Structure formats: structure tokens, C-alpha cells
Coordinates of C-alpha atoms in Angstrom, one line a residue:
Chain A
M1 CA 186.0 24.6 -5.9
S2 CA 188.3 27.4 -4.9
T3 CA 191.2 25.8 -6.6
Q4 CA 189.2 25.7 -9.8
V5 CA 188.4 29.4 -9.5
K6 CA 192.0 30.1 -8.9
Q7 CA 193.0 28.1 -12.0
L8 CA 190.4 29.9 -14.0
A9 CA 191.7 33.2 -12.8
K10 CA 195.2 32.2 -13.6
A11 CA 194.2 31.2 -17.1
D12 CA 192.5 34.5 -17.5
A13 CA 195.6 36.3 -16.3
F14 CA 197.7 34.3 -18.7
K15 CA 195.4 35.1 -21.6
G16 CA 195.6 38.8 -20.6
N17 CA 199.3 38.5 -20.6
R18 CA 199.2 36.9 -24.0
I19 CA 197.3 39.8 -25.5
K20 CA 199.5 42.3 -23.8
Q21 CA 202.5 40.4 -25.0
D22 CA 201.3 40.3 -28.6
K23 CA 200.6 44.0 -28.5
E24 CA 204.0 44.8 -27.2
T25 CA 205.6 42.4 -29.7
I26 CA 203.9 44.3 -32.5
A27 CA 205.0 47.6 -31.1
F28 CA 208.5 46.2 -30.7
N29 CA 208.5 45.0 -34.3
I30 CA 207.2 48.3 -35.6
I31 CA 209.9 50.3 -33.8
G32 CA 212.6 47.8 -34.7
Y33 CA 211.8 47.6 -38.4
T34 CA 211.4 51.4 -38.7
L35 CA 214.6 52.2 -36.8
L36 CA 216.8 49.6 -38.6
T37 CA 215.4 50.7 -42.0
L38 CA 216.3 54.3 -41.2
V39 CA 219.8 53.4 -40.0
S40 CA 220.4 51.3 -43.0
L41 CA 219.3 54.1 -45.3
I42 CA 221.5 56.5 -43.5
C43 CA 224.4 54.2 -44.1
L44 CA 223.5 53.9 -47.8
I45 CA 222.4 57.4 -48.8
P46 CA 225.8 59.0 -48.9
F47 CA 226.8 56.4 -51.5
W48 CA 223.7 57.1 -53.5
L49 CA 224.6 60.8 -53.4
I50 CA 228.1 60.3 -54.7
V51 CA 226.9 58.0 -57.5
A52 CA 224.1 60.4 -58.4
G53 CA 226.5 63.3 -58.3
S54 CA 228.9 61.5 -60.7
F55 CA 226.1 61.0 -63.3
T56 CA 224.9 64.5 -63.1
D57 CA 225.5 67.2 -65.7
E58 CA 228.2 69.7 -64.7
L59 CA 226.0 72.7 -65.6
E60 CA 223.2 71.4 -63.5
I61 CA 225.5 71.1 -60.5
I62 CA 226.7 74.7 -61.0
S63 CA 223.1 76.1 -61.2
K64 CA 221.3 73.8 -58.8
G65 CA 224.0 72.0 -56.8
F66 CA 224.1 68.3 -56.0
Q67 CA 220.7 66.7 -55.8
L68 CA 219.3 63.4 -54.6
F69 CA 217.7 62.8 -58.0
P70 CA 219.4 64.7 -60.8
D71 CA 217.2 66.0 -63.7
T72 CA 219.5 64.8 -66.4
V73 CA 221.9 61.9 -66.6
S74 CA 225.3 62.5 -68.0
F75 CA 228.3 60.3 -68.5
E76 CA 230.7 63.2 -69.1
A77 CA 232.6 62.8 -65.9
Y78 CA 233.3 59.1 -66.5
K79 CA 234.3 59.9 -70.1
S80 CA 236.7 62.3 -68.7
V81 CA 238.1 59.9 -66.2
F82 CA 238.6 57.2 -68.8
S83 CA 239.7 59.4 -71.6
T84 CA 243.2 59.5 -70.2
P85 CA 243.2 56.7 -67.7
E86 CA 246.9 56.3 -67.1
Q87 CA 246.9 58.2 -63.9
I88 CA 244.0 56.1 -62.4
Y89 CA 245.6 52.9 -63.7
R90 CA 248.9 53.8 -62.1
A91 CA 247.3 54.7 -58.8
Y92 CA 245.4 51.4 -59.0
S93 CA 248.5 49.4 -59.6
V94 CA 250.4 51.1 -56.7
T95 CA 247.5 50.4 -54.4
I96 CA 247.1 46.8 -55.5
G97 CA 250.9 46.2 -55.3
V98 CA 251.2 47.7 -51.9
T99 CA 248.1 45.9 -50.6
I100 CA 249.3 42.5 -51.8
A101 CA 252.9 42.8 -50.7
G102 CA 252.1 44.4 -47.4
S103 CA 249.3 42.0 -46.5
L104 CA 251.3 38.8 -47.4
L105 CA 254.4 40.0 -45.6
G106 CA 252.3 41.2 -42.7
I107 CA 250.4 37.9 -42.4
F108 CA 253.7 35.9 -42.5
L109 CA 255.4 38.0 -39.8
T110 CA 252.3 38.3 -37.6
S111 CA 251.6 34.6 -37.7
M112 CA 255.2 33.7 -36.9
A113 CA 255.3 36.2 -34.0
G114 CA 251.9 34.9 -32.8
Y115 CA 253.1 31.3 -33.0
V116 CA 256.3 32.0 -31.1
L117 CA 254.5 33.8 -28.3
S118 CA 251.8 31.1 -28.0
R119 CA 254.4 28.4 -27.3
K120 CA 254.2 27.7 -23.6
D121 CA 257.7 26.2 -23.6
F122 CA 259.3 29.5 -24.9
A123 CA 260.7 31.1 -21.8
M124 CA 260.9 34.6 -23.1
R125 CA 257.3 34.8 -24.3
N126 CA 256.0 37.1 -21.5
G127 CA 258.9 39.5 -21.8
I128 CA 258.6 39.8 -25.5
S129 CA 254.8 40.1 -25.3
F130 CA 255.1 43.0 -23.0
F131 CA 257.8 44.6 -25.2
I132 CA 255.3 44.5 -28.0
Y133 CA 252.3 45.5 -25.9
F134 CA 254.1 48.5 -24.4
T135 CA 254.2 50.2 -27.8
T136 CA 250.4 50.6 -27.6
L137 CA 250.7 52.4 -24.2
F138 CA 253.4 54.9 -25.0
S139 CA 254.8 56.3 -28.2
G140 CA 257.2 58.9 -29.4
G141 CA 254.5 60.6 -31.4
L142 CA 254.2 61.6 -35.0
I143 CA 257.1 64.0 -35.3
P144 CA 260.0 61.8 -34.0
W145 CA 258.6 59.0 -36.1
Y146 CA 258.5 61.2 -39.2
I147 CA 262.0 62.4 -38.7
L148 CA 263.2 58.8 -38.3
M149 CA 261.5 57.7 -41.5
T150 CA 262.8 60.5 -43.6
K151 CA 266.1 61.6 -42.2
N152 CA 267.5 58.4 -40.7
L153 CA 265.9 55.7 -42.8
G154 CA 265.7 57.7 -46.0
L155 CA 262.2 56.4 -46.9
K156 CA 261.0 59.6 -48.4
D157 CA 259.2 58.9 -51.7
S158 CA 259.8 55.2 -51.4
Y159 CA 257.2 52.5 -51.7
W160 CA 258.6 51.1 -48.5
A161 CA 257.2 54.1 -46.7
L162 CA 253.7 52.8 -47.7
I163 CA 254.4 49.1 -46.9
L164 CA 256.4 49.2 -43.7
P165 CA 254.4 51.3 -41.1
P166 CA 251.2 49.3 -41.2
L167 CA 253.1 45.9 -41.5
L168 CA 253.0 44.8 -37.9
S169 CA 250.6 45.9 -35.2
A170 CA 250.6 44.9 -31.5
W171 CA 246.9 44.2 -31.7
N172 CA 247.2 41.8 -34.6
I173 CA 250.0 39.9 -32.9
I174 CA 248.0 39.6 -29.7
L175 CA 245.0 38.5 -31.6
M176 CA 247.0 35.9 -33.5
R177 CA 248.6 34.7 -30.2
S178 CA 245.3 34.1 -28.5
F179 CA 244.0 32.3 -31.6
M180 CA 247.0 30.0 -31.7
K181 CA 246.8 29.4 -27.9
S182 CA 243.5 27.7 -28.5
I183 CA 245.2 25.0 -30.6
P184 CA 245.9 22.0 -28.3
E185 CA 249.4 21.9 -27.1
S186 CA 249.6 18.1 -27.6
I187 CA 249.9 18.7 -31.4
V188 CA 253.2 20.6 -30.9
E189 CA 254.5 18.0 -28.4
S190 CA 253.8 15.0 -30.6
A191 CA 255.3 16.7 -33.6
K192 CA 258.4 17.4 -31.5
I193 CA 258.7 13.8 -30.5
D194 CA 258.5 12.9 -34.1
G195 CA 261.5 15.1 -34.6
A196 CA 259.9 18.1 -36.3
G197 CA 261.7 21.5 -35.9
D198 CA 260.0 24.6 -34.6
F199 CA 259.6 26.2 -38.0
K200 CA 258.3 23.0 -39.5
I201 CA 255.7 22.7 -36.8
Y202 CA 254.6 26.3 -37.6
Q203 CA 254.5 25.7 -41.3
R204 CA 253.0 22.3 -41.5
L205 CA 250.7 22.1 -38.4
I206 CA 249.9 25.5 -36.9
L207 CA 249.4 27.5 -40.1
P208 CA 246.8 25.1 -41.6
L209 CA 244.9 25.0 -38.3
S210 CA 244.9 28.8 -38.1
T211 CA 243.1 29.7 -41.4
P212 CA 240.3 31.6 -39.8
G213 CA 242.7 33.7 -37.7
L214 CA 245.0 34.3 -40.7
A215 CA 242.0 35.3 -42.8
T216 CA 240.8 37.9 -40.2
I217 CA 244.3 39.4 -39.9
G218 CA 244.7 39.4 -43.6
L219 CA 241.4 41.2 -44.1
F220 CA 242.4 43.8 -41.5
L221 CA 245.7 44.4 -43.1
A222 CA 244.4 44.5 -46.7
L223 CA 241.6 46.9 -45.7
G224 CA 244.2 49.1 -44.0
Y225 CA 246.5 49.1 -47.0
W226 CA 243.7 49.7 -49.5
N227 CA 242.3 52.7 -47.6
D228 CA 245.6 54.2 -46.5
W229 CA 246.3 57.8 -47.6
F230 CA 248.1 59.1 -44.6
N231 CA 251.5 57.5 -45.3
A232 CA 251.4 58.6 -48.9
N233 CA 250.5 62.1 -47.7
M234 CA 253.5 62.0 -45.4
F235 CA 256.2 60.5 -47.6
I236 CA 255.2 60.3 -51.3
T237 CA 256.1 63.3 -53.4
T238 CA 256.1 61.9 -57.0
D239 CA 252.7 61.9 -58.7
S240 CA 253.2 58.6 -60.3
K241 CA 253.7 56.9 -57.0
Y242 CA 250.3 58.1 -55.5
P243 CA 248.1 55.3 -54.3
L244 CA 244.4 55.4 -55.1
Q245 CA 243.1 57.0 -52.0
F246 CA 245.7 59.7 -51.9
L247 CA 245.0 60.6 -55.6
L248 CA 241.3 60.8 -54.7
Y249 CA 242.2 63.0 -51.7
K250 CA 244.4 65.3 -53.9
I251 CA 241.6 65.6 -56.4
L252 CA 239.0 66.3 -53.8
S253 CA 241.1 68.9 -52.1
S254 CA 241.6 70.5 -55.5
A255 CA 245.4 70.3 -55.0
A256 CA 245.5 68.2 -58.2
V257 CA 243.4 68.0 -61.3
L258 CA 243.0 64.7 -63.0
Q259 CA 245.0 65.0 -66.2
T260 CA 242.2 64.9 -68.7
N261 CA 242.0 66.5 -72.0
N262 CA 240.7 69.8 -70.7
G263 CA 242.1 71.5 -73.8
A264 CA 239.4 69.8 -75.8
Y265 CA 236.7 71.2 -73.5
L266 CA 238.2 74.7 -73.7
A267 CA 238.3 74.5 -77.5
A268 CA 234.7 73.4 -77.7
N269 CA 233.7 76.1 -75.2
V270 CA 232.2 73.5 -72.8
V271 CA 232.6 73.5 -69.1
P272 CA 235.0 70.8 -68.1
P273 CA 233.5 68.6 -65.4
T274 CA 235.3 69.2 -62.2
E275 CA 232.6 68.8 -59.5
T276 CA 231.1 65.7 -61.1
L277 CA 234.6 64.4 -61.9
K278 CA 235.4 64.4 -58.2
M279 CA 232.4 62.2 -57.6
A280 CA 233.3 59.9 -60.5
V281 CA 236.8 59.5 -59.2
A282 CA 235.4 58.7 -55.8
V283 CA 233.2 56.0 -57.3
V284 CA 236.1 54.6 -59.4
A285 CA 238.4 54.6 -56.4
T286 CA 235.9 52.7 -54.2
G287 CA 234.8 50.2 -56.8
P288 CA 236.7 47.0 -55.9
I289 CA 235.8 47.3 -52.2
I290 CA 232.1 47.5 -53.1
L291 CA 232.4 44.5 -55.4
L292 CA 234.3 42.4 -52.8
Y293 CA 232.2 43.7 -49.9
P294 CA 229.5 41.0 -49.6
F295 CA 232.2 38.3 -49.8
V296 CA 234.6 39.9 -47.4
Q297 CA 232.0 41.0 -44.9
R298 CA 231.1 37.4 -44.0
Y299 CA 234.6 36.6 -43.0
F300 CA 234.9 39.8 -41.0
V301 CA 231.7 39.1 -39.1
K302 CA 233.0 35.5 -38.4
G303 CA 236.4 36.7 -37.3
L304 CA 235.0 39.4 -35.1
T305 CA 232.5 37.1 -33.5
V306 CA 235.2 34.6 -32.7
G307 CA 237.3 37.3 -31.1
A308 CA 234.4 38.7 -29.1
V309 CA 233.3 35.4 -27.7
K310 CA 236.9 34.5 -26.8
G311 CA 237.3 37.9 -25.1
Chain B
M1 CA 275.1 24.5 -13.2
S2 CA 275.3 28.3 -13.0
G3 CA 272.4 30.5 -14.0
K4 CA 274.4 32.0 -16.9
S5 CA 275.0 28.8 -18.8
G6 CA 271.3 28.0 -18.2
I7 CA 270.4 31.1 -20.1
I8 CA 272.8 30.3 -22.9
R9 CA 271.4 26.8 -23.1
E10 CA 267.9 28.3 -23.2
L11 CA 268.9 30.5 -26.1
R12 CA 270.4 27.7 -28.0
Q13 CA 267.3 25.5 -27.5
S14 CA 264.9 28.1 -28.7
K15 CA 267.2 29.4 -31.5
T16 CA 264.6 28.8 -34.2
L17 CA 261.8 30.5 -32.2
L18 CA 264.0 33.5 -31.6
L19 CA 264.9 33.7 -35.2
M20 CA 261.2 33.6 -36.1
I21 CA 260.3 36.5 -33.9
A22 CA 263.5 38.5 -34.6
P23 CA 261.9 40.5 -37.5
T24 CA 259.1 41.6 -35.2
I25 CA 261.4 42.6 -32.5
V26 CA 263.5 44.6 -35.0
F27 CA 260.4 46.2 -36.4
F28 CA 259.2 47.4 -33.0
I29 CA 262.7 48.6 -32.0
V30 CA 263.0 50.7 -35.1
F31 CA 259.5 52.0 -35.6
S32 CA 258.3 52.3 -32.0
Y33 CA 261.2 52.4 -29.5
I34 CA 263.7 54.6 -31.5
P35 CA 261.1 57.3 -32.0
M36 CA 260.7 57.4 -28.2
I37 CA 264.2 58.8 -28.0
G38 CA 263.0 61.5 -30.3
V39 CA 260.7 63.0 -27.6
Y40 CA 263.9 64.9 -26.7
Y41 CA 262.9 67.3 -29.5
A42 CA 260.2 68.5 -27.2
F43 CA 262.9 70.1 -25.0
T44 CA 264.8 71.8 -27.9
K45 CA 264.5 74.7 -30.3
F46 CA 264.6 72.4 -33.3
D47 CA 267.2 73.0 -35.9
F48 CA 267.0 70.7 -39.0
D49 CA 270.7 70.7 -39.8
G50 CA 271.6 70.1 -36.2
G51 CA 269.5 66.9 -35.9
L52 CA 268.7 65.3 -32.6
F53 CA 271.5 66.5 -30.3
G54 CA 272.6 69.5 -32.4
S55 CA 269.5 71.5 -31.6
Q56 CA 269.5 74.0 -28.8
F57 CA 268.2 72.6 -25.4
V58 CA 265.5 74.9 -24.1
G59 CA 264.1 72.8 -21.2
M60 CA 260.4 73.3 -20.6
E61 CA 260.0 76.3 -22.8
N62 CA 257.8 74.6 -25.4
F63 CA 255.5 73.2 -22.7
K64 CA 255.3 76.6 -20.9
F65 CA 254.3 78.3 -24.2
L66 CA 251.7 75.7 -25.0
F67 CA 250.2 76.0 -21.5
N68 CA 250.4 79.8 -21.3
T69 CA 248.7 80.5 -24.6
G70 CA 245.9 78.1 -23.7
V71 CA 246.5 76.0 -26.8
L72 CA 247.0 72.8 -24.9
W73 CA 243.8 73.3 -22.8
N74 CA 241.7 73.8 -25.9
L75 CA 243.2 70.8 -27.6
T76 CA 242.8 68.6 -24.6
K77 CA 239.2 69.7 -24.1
N78 CA 238.3 69.0 -27.7
T79 CA 240.1 65.7 -27.8
V80 CA 238.5 64.4 -24.6
L81 CA 235.0 65.7 -25.2
Y82 CA 234.9 64.4 -28.8
N83 CA 236.1 61.0 -27.7
L84 CA 233.6 60.9 -24.8
A85 CA 230.8 61.6 -27.3
F86 CA 232.1 59.0 -29.8
I87 CA 232.4 56.4 -27.1
F88 CA 229.0 56.8 -25.4
L89 CA 226.9 57.6 -28.4
G90 CA 228.6 55.0 -30.4
N91 CA 228.2 52.2 -27.9
I92 CA 224.5 53.1 -27.2
M93 CA 223.7 53.1 -30.9
Q94 CA 225.5 49.8 -31.3
I95 CA 223.6 48.2 -28.4
I96 CA 220.2 49.5 -29.7
C97 CA 220.9 48.1 -33.2
A98 CA 222.2 44.8 -31.8
V99 CA 219.2 44.3 -29.6
F100 CA 216.7 44.9 -32.4
L101 CA 218.8 42.8 -34.9
A102 CA 218.8 39.9 -32.4
Q103 CA 215.0 40.0 -31.7
L104 CA 213.4 40.7 -35.0
S105 CA 212.3 37.7 -37.1
G106 CA 212.7 38.7 -40.7
K107 CA 215.9 36.9 -41.8
L108 CA 216.4 38.6 -45.1
F109 CA 215.7 42.0 -43.6
K110 CA 218.2 41.4 -40.7
K111 CA 220.9 40.3 -43.1
T112 CA 220.4 43.3 -45.4
A113 CA 220.3 45.7 -42.5
Q114 CA 223.4 44.3 -41.0
S115 CA 225.3 44.4 -44.3
L116 CA 224.3 48.0 -44.9
M117 CA 225.3 49.1 -41.4
F118 CA 228.7 47.4 -41.8
L119 CA 229.4 49.0 -45.1
P120 CA 230.7 52.4 -43.9
Y121 CA 233.4 50.5 -41.9
F122 CA 235.0 49.4 -45.1
L123 CA 235.2 52.8 -46.7
S124 CA 238.3 55.0 -46.6
W125 CA 238.1 58.3 -44.7
V126 CA 238.9 60.0 -47.9
L127 CA 235.7 58.8 -49.4
V128 CA 233.9 59.9 -46.2
G129 CA 235.5 63.3 -46.9
A130 CA 233.9 63.1 -50.4
F131 CA 230.5 62.4 -48.7
V132 CA 230.9 65.4 -46.5
Y133 CA 231.8 67.6 -49.4
N134 CA 228.9 66.3 -51.4
L135 CA 226.5 67.0 -48.6
F136 CA 227.7 70.3 -47.1
S137 CA 229.7 72.3 -49.6
D138 CA 227.9 75.4 -51.1
L139 CA 226.9 73.1 -54.0
G140 CA 226.1 70.3 -51.6
V141 CA 222.8 68.4 -51.3
V142 CA 221.8 70.1 -48.0
N143 CA 222.0 73.5 -49.7
S144 CA 220.2 72.3 -52.8
V145 CA 217.4 71.1 -50.6
L146 CA 217.3 74.4 -48.6
K147 CA 217.2 76.3 -51.9
Q148 CA 214.4 74.2 -53.3
L149 CA 212.4 74.8 -50.1
G150 CA 212.9 78.5 -50.7
L151 CA 215.2 79.0 -47.8
H152 CA 218.6 80.7 -47.6
S153 CA 221.6 78.5 -48.3
Y154 CA 223.9 78.0 -45.3
D155 CA 227.7 78.3 -45.6
F156 CA 228.8 75.4 -43.4
Y157 CA 232.5 76.2 -43.8
L158 CA 232.1 79.6 -42.1
H159 CA 230.4 78.4 -38.9
T160 CA 231.8 76.1 -36.2
A161 CA 228.5 75.0 -34.6
P162 CA 227.3 72.4 -37.1
W163 CA 230.7 70.6 -37.3
K164 CA 230.6 69.2 -33.8
F165 CA 227.5 67.3 -34.8
I166 CA 228.7 66.4 -38.3
I167 CA 232.0 65.0 -36.8
V168 CA 230.2 63.0 -34.1
F169 CA 227.7 61.8 -36.6
F170 CA 230.2 60.4 -39.0
S171 CA 232.3 58.8 -36.3
V172 CA 229.2 56.9 -34.9
W173 CA 228.1 56.1 -38.5
K174 CA 231.4 54.6 -39.5
G175 CA 231.8 52.4 -36.4
L176 CA 228.2 51.3 -36.1
G177 CA 228.4 48.0 -37.9
Y178 CA 231.6 46.9 -36.3
G179 CA 230.4 47.5 -32.7
T180 CA 227.0 46.0 -33.5
V181 CA 228.6 42.7 -34.6
I182 CA 230.5 42.6 -31.2
Y183 CA 227.3 43.2 -29.2
L184 CA 225.3 40.8 -31.4
A185 CA 227.9 38.1 -30.7
A186 CA 227.5 38.8 -26.9
I187 CA 223.7 38.6 -27.2
M188 CA 223.9 35.3 -29.1
A189 CA 226.0 33.9 -26.3
I190 CA 223.1 34.4 -23.9
S191 CA 221.4 31.1 -23.2
D192 CA 217.9 30.7 -24.7
E193 CA 216.7 29.2 -21.4
Y194 CA 216.5 32.6 -19.8
Y195 CA 214.2 33.9 -22.5
E196 CA 212.0 30.7 -22.4
A197 CA 211.6 30.9 -18.7
A198 CA 210.7 34.6 -19.0
K199 CA 208.2 33.9 -21.7
I200 CA 206.5 31.2 -19.5
D201 CA 206.3 33.8 -16.7
G202 CA 204.6 36.1 -19.2
A203 CA 207.3 38.6 -19.7
T204 CA 206.8 40.9 -22.7
I205 CA 209.5 41.4 -25.2
F206 CA 210.4 44.8 -23.6
Q207 CA 210.6 43.2 -20.2
Q208 CA 212.9 40.5 -21.5
I209 CA 215.2 43.1 -23.0
R210 CA 215.2 45.2 -19.8
N211 CA 215.7 42.2 -17.4
I212 CA 217.7 39.7 -19.4
T213 CA 219.5 41.2 -22.5
L214 CA 220.7 44.5 -21.1
P215 CA 222.0 43.2 -17.7
L216 CA 223.9 40.4 -19.5
L217 CA 225.3 42.9 -22.0
K218 CA 226.7 45.1 -19.1
P219 CA 230.0 43.3 -18.8
T220 CA 230.7 43.7 -22.6
F221 CA 229.6 47.3 -22.4
I222 CA 231.8 48.1 -19.5
L223 CA 234.8 46.3 -21.0
L224 CA 234.5 48.1 -24.3
I225 CA 234.0 51.5 -22.6
L226 CA 237.0 51.0 -20.4
F227 CA 239.1 49.9 -23.3
S228 CA 238.2 53.1 -25.2
L229 CA 238.7 55.3 -22.2
G230 CA 242.3 54.3 -22.1
G231 CA 242.7 55.9 -25.6
I232 CA 240.8 59.0 -24.9
M233 CA 243.8 61.3 -25.4
K234 CA 244.3 59.8 -28.9
G235 CA 242.2 61.5 -31.6
Q236 CA 241.0 60.0 -34.8
F237 CA 243.2 62.0 -37.1
D238 CA 241.8 60.6 -40.3
L239 CA 238.2 61.6 -39.3
F240 CA 239.1 65.2 -38.4
Y241 CA 241.6 65.8 -41.2
Q242 CA 239.4 64.4 -44.0
I243 CA 236.3 66.3 -42.8
I244 CA 237.8 69.6 -41.7
G245 CA 241.0 69.6 -43.7
S246 CA 243.0 72.7 -43.1
N247 CA 240.1 75.1 -42.6
G248 CA 241.5 77.5 -40.0
M249 CA 238.0 79.0 -39.4
L250 CA 236.9 75.9 -37.6
Y251 CA 239.9 75.1 -35.5
D252 CA 238.4 76.4 -32.3
A253 CA 235.8 73.7 -32.3
T254 CA 237.6 71.0 -34.2
D255 CA 241.3 71.1 -33.5
I256 CA 242.5 68.0 -31.6
I257 CA 246.0 67.2 -30.4
D258 CA 246.6 65.0 -33.4
T259 CA 245.7 67.6 -36.0
F260 CA 247.7 70.2 -34.1
V261 CA 250.8 68.0 -34.1
F262 CA 250.3 67.3 -37.8
R263 CA 250.2 71.0 -38.6
S264 CA 253.2 71.7 -36.4
L265 CA 255.1 69.3 -38.7
T266 CA 253.7 70.1 -42.1
V267 CA 252.5 73.7 -42.0
N268 CA 254.2 75.6 -39.2
F269 CA 257.4 73.6 -39.0
D270 CA 257.3 73.9 -35.2
I271 CA 259.0 70.7 -34.5
G272 CA 259.8 71.3 -30.8
M273 CA 256.2 72.6 -30.1
G274 CA 254.6 69.7 -32.0
T275 CA 256.7 67.1 -30.3
A276 CA 255.9 68.7 -26.9
A277 CA 252.2 68.4 -27.7
G278 CA 252.7 64.8 -28.8
L279 CA 254.6 63.9 -25.7
Y280 CA 252.0 65.5 -23.5
Q281 CA 249.4 63.4 -25.3
S282 CA 251.4 60.1 -24.9
F283 CA 252.2 60.8 -21.3
F284 CA 248.7 61.6 -20.2
G285 CA 247.3 58.7 -22.3
F286 CA 249.7 56.4 -20.6
A287 CA 248.8 57.7 -17.1
L288 CA 245.1 57.3 -18.0
I289 CA 245.5 53.7 -19.1
M290 CA 247.3 52.9 -15.9
I291 CA 244.6 54.5 -13.8
V292 CA 241.8 52.8 -15.7
N293 CA 243.6 49.4 -15.5
F294 CA 244.1 49.9 -11.8
I295 CA 240.5 50.6 -11.2
I296 CA 239.4 47.5 -13.3
R297 CA 241.9 45.3 -11.4
K298 CA 240.4 46.5 -8.1
T299 CA 236.8 45.9 -9.1
N300 CA 237.1 42.8 -11.3
K301 CA 240.4 41.2 -12.1
D302 CA 239.2 39.3 -15.1
Y303 CA 238.5 42.4 -17.1
S304 CA 241.9 44.1 -16.5
L305 CA 244.0 44.9 -19.6
F306 CA 247.2 43.6 -18.0

């Protein structure tokens, strides 16, 4: 009898819990969906503002400022950008060239270094690893580096000044090394018995097995090169060698004006779009990343997740 | 066999491997180790024609000046406080987003939200600079809204106060997606059994998060915090430079060591002073990493950096 009562009471308590649980789950869902929607919007709105700004009429900007929803839609800024597109095209080709060259060379050197340091039969691996790792702990700083680049290496106004500095990073090499360490050692050993040389093992066996790692490093490198403006700011002095982001920076900081046919505007007594032009150039300079984004993001998440789980 | 011939044999055996890593070694010697010699500029009155050893040696003069004028103190304070805000607010936001993303059920919603949160990570700081201009310039959206509400417009570029929040906001904003992915991966690694057991015991979703998710995230959280604490003397130059630029009005609240060194090189041509500030930064950053690592080693050896 008493056990029955107890059981009933327990069932009641369980039901009570259920109801409470459901209520809390609903509360949790409401908070979660609201918060994440808000955060997502905050991540998206600045874009919207730039795009809206680029399609606004210049006179409206001057009288009312940038708005979330412009009263009139105007394509003037884009017409301006594409009326004399040489400058943009040149900046695009510099960025694309530097990104491709730098990423490919970077992947090649990083993967080779990672492979060598992952080989347990390589006696100097710990010494060299520390030699590389130490550069993340201590550095000479910006100024000695700048003087070396310009005075000693003569890289002022050279494309090499854009390609070389981001080429190798200690973090990428360490990441690559840990990735390759997870490849079973027996593969290397059996290949050695078959008479394969060290480079052949790297090229024929390790590289194909490291595709996810290579993709992650490649994406990191490519993103870094695509978005780099700092090295151009430091070393590039000729307009025609500006990469995309640096051209955008110059136009934003009003240190340069896009070479459009402003004369035509003056003759026609129309305000040349400068404020909206800045936004249009921002859109044009960002374009490819946005188009590639959904595709690239998947790989990034995968690469990051692998790295995080491995620790 | 003597030790020496052993080394030679070793070198000969791993000739290919050494050749393969040679470019990397050369790279780090040239771009990282040779500039370390250049910290000597910190002790000179720099003379461009003289070069490294042709400049006049002045000992600790540059450091004394930086200390006595209080410049270094202000720079250190800004660098450290901004980084602390970035680290703690950033990680907390990332954890909150990761916890919700892990527990909500709408698949499409989760995917979309995660994609949107990751988007800022892919943008250049130059574009973020464009955002800030679009939002806060005198023609910016914020002022348009203020005007439409019949309020006075606010000249952001004349006041230091709002920039602290703007800078911290954009730092957290840009790193949100990246960190969320890391925490999400850590949550996904938690065994389902814990949650199922908790559900049978009647734990509500909040109780599950408080008693299972958060405690199990603690190691990841501590590790990430400690990692970032090591770099607390290093500023995010891109962030500060693209948002503030060379607006001297705002330096009091927004100048960090990195922007000061950059200005010493490109605006004031104060090579000795700038190198001194850079050396101070490297030195204290190095000491900090050593201390942090020592503490981690003492408490939990698995987490230590080296």
C-alpha cells in the first residue's frame, strides 16, 4: 500500500517536473532564438548599410546622411566606378596574383616544414621546432623589421614585399606538424623499406593524406593575403601596384580619389559621387569573398573543429 | 665511434629532410631573428645614414624619456585594458552563442545564424573601417537617425568616450564566429549520456547547461584565456588603425603600443623611441608568457604551452 502511494507520488513529481521542464524549455527557446537572431542581424546590418549607402543618391547623403532605407535608388556610384575601371582591375589583378602566388608557395613550404618536423626519426626536430616557435614569443618589433625590409633587402615598392612577410607563420607550421603526426608512422616506414626517398614519401604519401590540413592552411593564407593592406601601406609607393584593400583604404581615408571622369560631372554641374563612391568601392572590393563565403566557410568550420578537438 | 662523426652521419642521413626545411629556417632567420639584432636601435639616437652601428649610442635615454613623460604608462594601460575587455567579453559572448546554437532544434535557423556570425571574420579590417565611417561619421547612419528623431547630431570624432565601446564592440563582433565554432566543437565532444541521465533525473534545460555544459567547457575556456593572456601586450593594430586612423584627438583613449610604434616610424620618424617602445612590448610580453606558462605547468601540465 505504502509503496503504491510512494510510486504515485513519484509519478506526480515526475509529471510536475515534466511541466516545469517544458516551461523552461520554451523559455530557453524564446531567449535563444531572440538572442541569436539579434546577434545575426548585428553581424549582417553593417553590410546592409554599406550596400544601401552605395545605391543612395549623393545629394540625399549630403542633405540627410546615410540611412537604413534610402528614399531614392541611384546607380551613379557604380557607373562612376565602372566608367574608368582600369584602377579597380589593376588592384584586383595585384590582389589575385599575390593571393595565388603567396598561398601556393606558402602551402608548399609550410607542408614541407610540417612534414619534416613530424618525422620522429629526424633528430633535430625538437631543436628546429623551438627555433620556429621562439619567434612567436619574442620579436624585434616593427621598426627593425621595416628597416631590414627596405634598407637591407631593398623590397620597397616590390611585389615581394606583399608576398614574403605572410608566407610562413609558426602557427601554421605547428598546425601542419600536429596534423601530419596523426598519420600512422608505419606508412613512412613501409615506404622507406620499399626504397622511397624522403621527398618522395612527402609528395606521394603524406600530401594526399593531408588534404584537410592543407585546405585549412590554404584558406588561412588566402584570406590573409586577400585582406592584407598593411604590407602595401608599409612598402608600396606606386599607385599601379596597390592591392585591392589598400586602394579601398586610400579612397576611404580620402588620400586618393578613384580616377573617374569627374570632369564630366563638373561640366554638367552635377555633384560627383564621393560618399556613395566610397561605399560602392567597398562593395566591389569585398565581392569575391562574399561569393565564395558559403563554400569556404564549410571548410573553415571543419578545419577549426578538427584543430579544436585535437587540442 | 666518436660523437662528431655521429653528427656528420646523422646530417648525411637526413640530408633530404634538412634540404626540405632549409627555406623555412632561412625565412625565420631573415625575417624574425635578424630584426632581433635591430633592437639595438632602441639604445641609439637614430641616424638614417649611419645605419645600425653608425648611430650614436645613448644608453637608456629613450626608455627614460618614455617613462618620464608617462607615454609608456598610458600605452601599457590602454593595451592591457583593451585586451582584457576583448578576451573576457569575447569569450563570454562566444560561449553564450555556442550554448544556444548547440541546444536549439531548428536546423536551418542554426545554420543560418552560424553563417552570419562567422561572416565578419572573413572581412578585411579596411571594410570594417568603412562600416565605422558609414555608422559614425557626421553623415553616418547614427547621426541620420538622431536627426530624424529630432535630436542633435553627435560628433563622434571629437569625443573619446564612445570609442572605447565602439572598439571593443567591433573586436568582439569580428571574432564571434571563430570562437563560437571552437566552443561548439567542445560542446559537441561532450557525451550525450550525461544529458540523457540528467533528463531522466528531471533536470531542466537550464540545469543541464549549468551542471553539465558549462563545467565541461571550463578547460577549453581556461586554455583559451591563458593563451590570449600571453599576448596581452600585443595590440590589434589593424583594428585600432582602421577605426581610429590618425585622429590625434582620440589618442588618450585609443593609443596602444602598436599604433605608437607605427607612428614613430611613419609620422614622427622617432626610430629610437619607437624601437624602445617595441622592445618594451616584446620583453614584457615574453616575461608574461613565461609566467603564464609556469602557472599552467604548476596547476595542470597537460595545458601548458611548452
